[in-house]
């Protein structure tokens, strides 16, 4: 009798199949082939991240850290389903926030989740050479880099040169914000504005633009609330409008 495909197995059955393969002396490539591809489209990728974040903020996280056998199964290569451009803030652990395991996400982290040369090259690599279906630009509550971008130039004059250049990539997104008295609400609007700005910058790049045009990927935004643990997704064109 033929065995069911890996995608039809629950995690316990898949683990047993991997263990059986190891006992039979299967190669790392054979073991890697046992891992099912559960995400085959941008829409699947969005749903996987939404579901994972819902598990995280509701206290139902599965914490899918790979055991030794699952780690070995990844030796032959990586197959992340989404790339995330996130802030370097230590309070924003991307894989944990989305309740994803090793090999699921291709993560670029830089203060203010800004699109710079090295980060763009990394995302181009993910788009051209990995099977990613989604790019998420994720800002977060209380971002220090965005807050700094709202300061007057004279207040930033003493900062190191490279830090000033990084902040300069955020400043256009926070100019002309509407007057909002509530500081928390104003900060949220500034972070969202920066997310939209960075998404637009990504979508102007030829490699990303072409991949999105042919339906290979989608580029969306997100806002992570540190207090609640929830991510608000910006998926529609209206959500992403500058």
Short mmCIF file of C-alpha atoms in Angstrom, two decimals:
data_model
loop_
_atom_site.label_atom_id
_atom_site.label_comp_id
_atom_site.label_asym_id
_atom_site.label_seq_id
_atom_site.Cartn_x
_atom_site.Cartn_y
_atom_site.Cartn_z
CA UNK A 1 0.00 0.00 0.00
CA UNK A 2 1.37 3.43 -0.94
CA UNK A 3 1.92 5.97 1.80
CA UNK A 4 -0.06 9.25 1.88
CA UNK A 5 1.76 12.36 0.64
CA UNK A 6 3.69 14.32 3.25
CA UNK A 7 1.33 17.28 2.94
CA UNK A 8 -1.54 15.07 4.17
CA UNK A 9 0.24 14.03 7.37
CA UNK A 10 -0.12 15.64 10.77
CA UNK A 11 3.15 16.71 12.47
CA UNK A 12 3.41 13.53 14.57
CA UNK A 13 3.01 11.27 11.54
CA UNK A 14 5.50 13.34 9.58
CA UNK A 15 8.01 13.03 12.43
CA UNK A 16 7.56 9.25 12.45
CA UNK A 17 8.13 9.11 8.70
CA UNK A 18 11.34 11.15 9.05
CA UNK A 19 12.55 8.86 11.84
CA UNK A 20 11.82 5.79 9.72
CA UNK A 21 13.75 7.32 6.83
CA UNK A 22 16.74 7.99 9.08
CA UNK A 23 16.69 4.39 10.36
CA UNK A 24 16.72 3.16 6.76
CA UNK A 25 19.79 5.26 6.07
CA UNK A 26 18.04 7.87 3.91
CA UNK A 27 20.12 10.73 2.59
CA UNK A 28 19.63 14.31 3.74
CA UNK A 29 18.10 15.06 0.35
CA UNK A 30 15.56 12.25 0.81
CA UNK A 31 14.68 13.58 4.26
CA UNK A 32 14.32 17.12 2.94
CA UNK A 33 11.87 15.86 0.31
CA UNK A 34 9.61 14.60 3.10
CA UNK A 35 8.89 18.16 4.26
CA UNK A 36 5.64 19.26 2.61
CA UNK A 37 5.19 22.62 0.94
CA UNK A 38 2.16 24.05 2.72
CA UNK A 39 2.31 27.46 1.05
CA UNK A 40 1.98 27.71 -2.72
CA UNK A 41 0.65 31.23 -3.32
CA UNK A 42 0.84 34.79 -1.91
CA UNK A 43 -2.64 34.34 -0.44
CA UNK A 44 -1.57 31.13 1.32
CA UNK A 45 1.46 32.96 2.72
CA UNK A 46 -0.68 35.79 4.10
CA UNK A 47 -3.06 33.32 5.74
CA UNK A 48 -0.16 31.36 7.25
CA UNK A 49 1.23 34.52 8.84
CA UNK A 50 -2.18 35.67 10.05
CA UNK A 51 -2.90 32.26 11.57
CA UNK A 52 0.50 32.11 13.22
CA UNK A 53 0.19 35.58 14.69
CA UNK A 54 -3.30 34.76 15.98
CA UNK A 55 -1.83 31.74 17.79
CA UNK A 56 0.90 33.95 19.24
CA UNK A 57 -1.20 36.82 20.57
CA UNK A 58 -3.91 34.51 21.90
CA UNK A 59 -1.43 32.43 23.89
CA UNK A 60 -1.84 29.35 21.68
CA UNK A 61 1.60 29.45 20.01
CA UNK A 62 2.92 26.06 18.94
CA UNK A 63 6.55 27.19 19.17
CA UNK A 64 7.61 25.08 16.16
CA UNK A 65 11.32 25.02 16.92
CA UNK A 66 12.77 22.23 14.81
CA UNK A 67 14.13 19.16 16.57
CA UNK A 68 17.36 17.50 15.48
CA UNK A 69 15.77 15.46 12.70
CA UNK A 70 13.91 18.44 11.25
CA UNK A 71 17.10 20.49 11.35
CA UNK A 72 18.92 17.76 9.44
CA UNK A 73 16.15 17.75 6.86
CA UNK A 74 17.02 21.36 6.05
CA UNK A 75 20.69 20.75 5.35
CA UNK A 76 20.11 20.41 1.62
CA UNK A 77 18.58 23.87 1.28
CA UNK A 78 16.08 26.41 2.53
CA UNK A 79 12.48 26.88 1.41
CA UNK A 80 11.03 29.93 3.20
CA UNK A 81 7.55 30.91 2.05
CA UNK A 82 7.81 34.61 2.96
CA UNK A 83 10.41 37.33 3.36
CA UNK A 84 10.01 39.95 6.09
CA UNK A 85 11.72 43.34 6.25
CA UNK A 86 11.45 44.21 9.93
CA UNK A 87 13.00 46.56 12.45
CA UNK A 88 16.04 45.42 14.44
CA UNK A 89 14.24 46.26 17.70
CA UNK A 90 14.81 43.44 20.18
CA UNK A 91 11.11 43.44 21.08
CA UNK A 92 10.15 42.32 17.56
CA UNK A 93 11.27 38.66 17.17
CA UNK A 94 9.78 37.94 13.77
CA UNK A 95 9.58 34.12 13.78
CA UNK A 96 8.07 34.13 17.28
CA UNK A 97 5.53 36.85 16.43
CA UNK A 98 4.29 34.75 13.49
CA UNK A 99 4.71 31.40 15.29
CA UNK A 100 6.89 30.02 12.50
CA UNK A 101 9.71 27.50 12.64
CA UNK A 102 13.21 27.21 11.26
CA UNK A 103 13.29 27.58 7.51
CA UNK A 104 9.84 29.23 7.19
CA UNK A 105 10.79 32.92 7.00
CA UNK A 106 13.60 34.83 5.27
CA UNK A 107 14.13 37.83 7.53
CA UNK A 108 15.92 41.14 6.94
CA UNK A 109 16.18 43.34 10.02
CA UNK A 110 17.35 46.95 10.04
CA UNK A 111 16.42 49.88 12.27
CA UNK A 112 13.24 51.49 11.00
CA UNK A 113 12.65 48.62 8.50
CA UNK A 114 14.08 50.86 5.78
CA UNK A 115 14.82 49.79 2.22
CA UNK A 116 18.56 50.20 1.76
CA UNK A 117 21.04 48.78 -0.74
CA UNK A 118 22.03 45.67 1.22
CA UNK A 119 18.50 44.91 2.37
CA UNK A 120 17.18 45.33 -1.14
CA UNK A 121 19.85 42.98 -2.50
CA UNK A 122 18.86 40.43 0.13
CA UNK A 123 15.18 40.65 -0.83
CA UNK A 124 16.08 40.42 -4.52
CA UNK A 125 17.96 37.20 -3.71
CA UNK A 126 14.89 35.83 -1.91
CA UNK A 127 12.71 36.75 -4.87
CA UNK A 128 14.97 35.35 -7.58
CA UNK A 129 16.48 32.29 -5.89
CA UNK A 130 14.09 31.18 -3.12
CA UNK A 131 10.47 30.11 -3.35
CA UNK A 132 9.05 33.05 -1.43
CA UNK A 133 5.51 34.13 -2.22
CA UNK A 134 5.31 37.23 -0.05
CA UNK A 135 7.34 40.21 1.14
CA UNK A 136 6.14 41.93 4.30
CA UNK A 137 7.45 45.32 5.46
CA UNK A 138 6.67 45.29 9.18
CA UNK A 139 6.85 48.34 11.41
CA UNK A 140 6.07 48.31 15.09
CA UNK A 141 4.68 50.25 18.01
CA UNK A 142 7.11 52.77 19.55
CA UNK A 143 9.78 52.56 16.83
CA UNK A 144 12.78 54.63 17.91
CA UNK A 145 14.07 55.13 14.38
CA UNK A 146 10.75 56.58 13.22
CA UNK A 147 10.57 58.74 16.35
CA UNK A 148 14.05 60.10 15.57
CA UNK A 149 12.99 60.91 12.02
CA UNK A 150 10.38 63.28 13.46
CA UNK A 151 12.99 65.34 15.31
CA UNK A 152 14.34 68.63 13.91
CA UNK A 153 17.60 68.39 11.96
CA UNK A 154 19.56 70.24 14.63
CA UNK A 155 18.61 67.58 17.16
CA UNK A 156 20.14 64.91 14.89
CA UNK A 157 23.32 66.80 14.05
CA UNK A 158 25.36 65.07 16.76
CA UNK A 159 24.40 61.55 15.65
CA UNK A 160 26.91 59.40 13.69
CA UNK A 161 26.93 59.88 9.94
CA UNK A 162 25.60 56.46 8.98
CA UNK A 163 22.78 56.71 11.51
CA UNK A 164 21.79 60.09 10.06
CA UNK A 165 21.70 58.53 6.60
CA UNK A 166 19.44 55.76 7.84
CA UNK A 167 17.07 58.25 9.48
CA UNK A 168 17.06 60.29 6.27
CA UNK A 169 15.46 57.30 4.51
CA UNK A 170 12.51 57.58 6.92
CA UNK A 171 12.10 61.37 7.07
CA UNK A 172 10.16 61.79 3.79
CA UNK A 173 7.47 59.46 5.10
CA UNK A 174 6.77 61.52 8.23
CA UNK A 175 6.79 64.99 6.72
CA UNK A 176 3.38 66.60 6.63
CA UNK A 177 1.66 64.21 9.02
CA UNK A 178 -1.78 65.48 10.06
CA UNK A 179 -1.94 67.12 13.50
CA UNK A 180 -2.78 64.43 16.06
CA UNK A 181 -2.81 65.37 19.74
CA UNK A 182 -2.60 61.86 21.13
CA UNK A 183 1.10 60.97 21.09
CA UNK A 184 0.53 57.23 20.78
CA UNK A 185 -1.88 57.69 17.87
CA UNK A 186 0.49 60.12 16.17
CA UNK A 187 3.36 57.65 16.56
CA UNK A 188 1.26 54.84 15.11
CA UNK A 189 0.39 56.99 12.11
CA UNK A 190 4.07 57.84 11.60
CA UNK A 191 5.10 54.17 11.68
CA UNK A 192 2.32 53.22 9.26
CA UNK A 193 3.33 56.05 6.95
CA UNK A 194 6.90 54.75 6.96
CA UNK A 195 5.70 51.20 6.23
CA UNK A 196 3.74 52.47 3.23
CA UNK A 197 6.71 54.52 2.07
CA UNK A 198 9.09 51.54 2.25
CA UNK A 199 6.57 49.26 0.50
CA UNK A 200 6.34 51.82 -2.32
CA UNK A 201 10.14 52.00 -2.53
CA UNK A 202 10.34 48.20 -2.83
CA UNK A 203 7.67 48.07 -5.50
CA UNK A 204 9.64 50.52 -7.64
CA UNK A 205 12.60 48.14 -7.86
CA UNK A 206 12.64 46.22 -11.18
CA UNK A 207 13.14 42.72 -9.73
CA UNK A 208 10.41 43.11 -7.13
CA UNK A 209 8.12 44.90 -9.55
CA UNK A 210 8.43 42.16 -12.18
CA UNK A 211 7.84 39.36 -9.65
CA UNK A 212 4.71 41.05 -8.35
CA UNK A 213 3.45 41.73 -11.89
CA UNK A 214 3.66 38.03 -12.81
CA UNK A 215 1.89 36.99 -9.61
CA UNK A 216 4.90 35.27 -8.01
CA UNK A 217 4.82 37.48 -4.94
CA UNK A 218 2.84 40.18 -3.20
CA UNK A 219 4.37 43.06 -1.25
CA UNK A 220 2.33 44.07 1.79
CA UNK A 221 2.77 45.95 5.06
CA UNK A 222 2.27 45.19 8.72
CA UNK A 223 2.15 46.97 12.08
CA UNK A 224 3.13 45.02 15.21
CA UNK A 225 1.66 46.09 18.52
CA UNK A 226 4.17 45.16 21.19
CA UNK A 227 1.59 45.38 23.97
CA UNK A 228 -1.02 43.07 22.46
CA UNK A 229 1.25 40.93 20.27
CA UNK A 230 -1.08 41.43 17.31
CA UNK A 231 -0.03 42.35 13.78
CA UNK A 232 -2.30 44.56 11.70
CA UNK A 233 -1.86 43.59 8.06
CA UNK A 234 -1.93 46.13 5.22
CA UNK A 235 -2.90 43.98 2.26
CA UNK A 236 -5.17 46.08 0.05
CA UNK A 237 -4.08 48.88 -2.27
CA UNK A 238 -6.12 51.36 -0.23
CA UNK A 239 -4.25 50.26 2.91
CA UNK A 240 -0.90 50.82 1.17
CA UNK A 241 -1.66 54.13 -0.50
CA UNK A 242 0.91 56.79 0.36
#
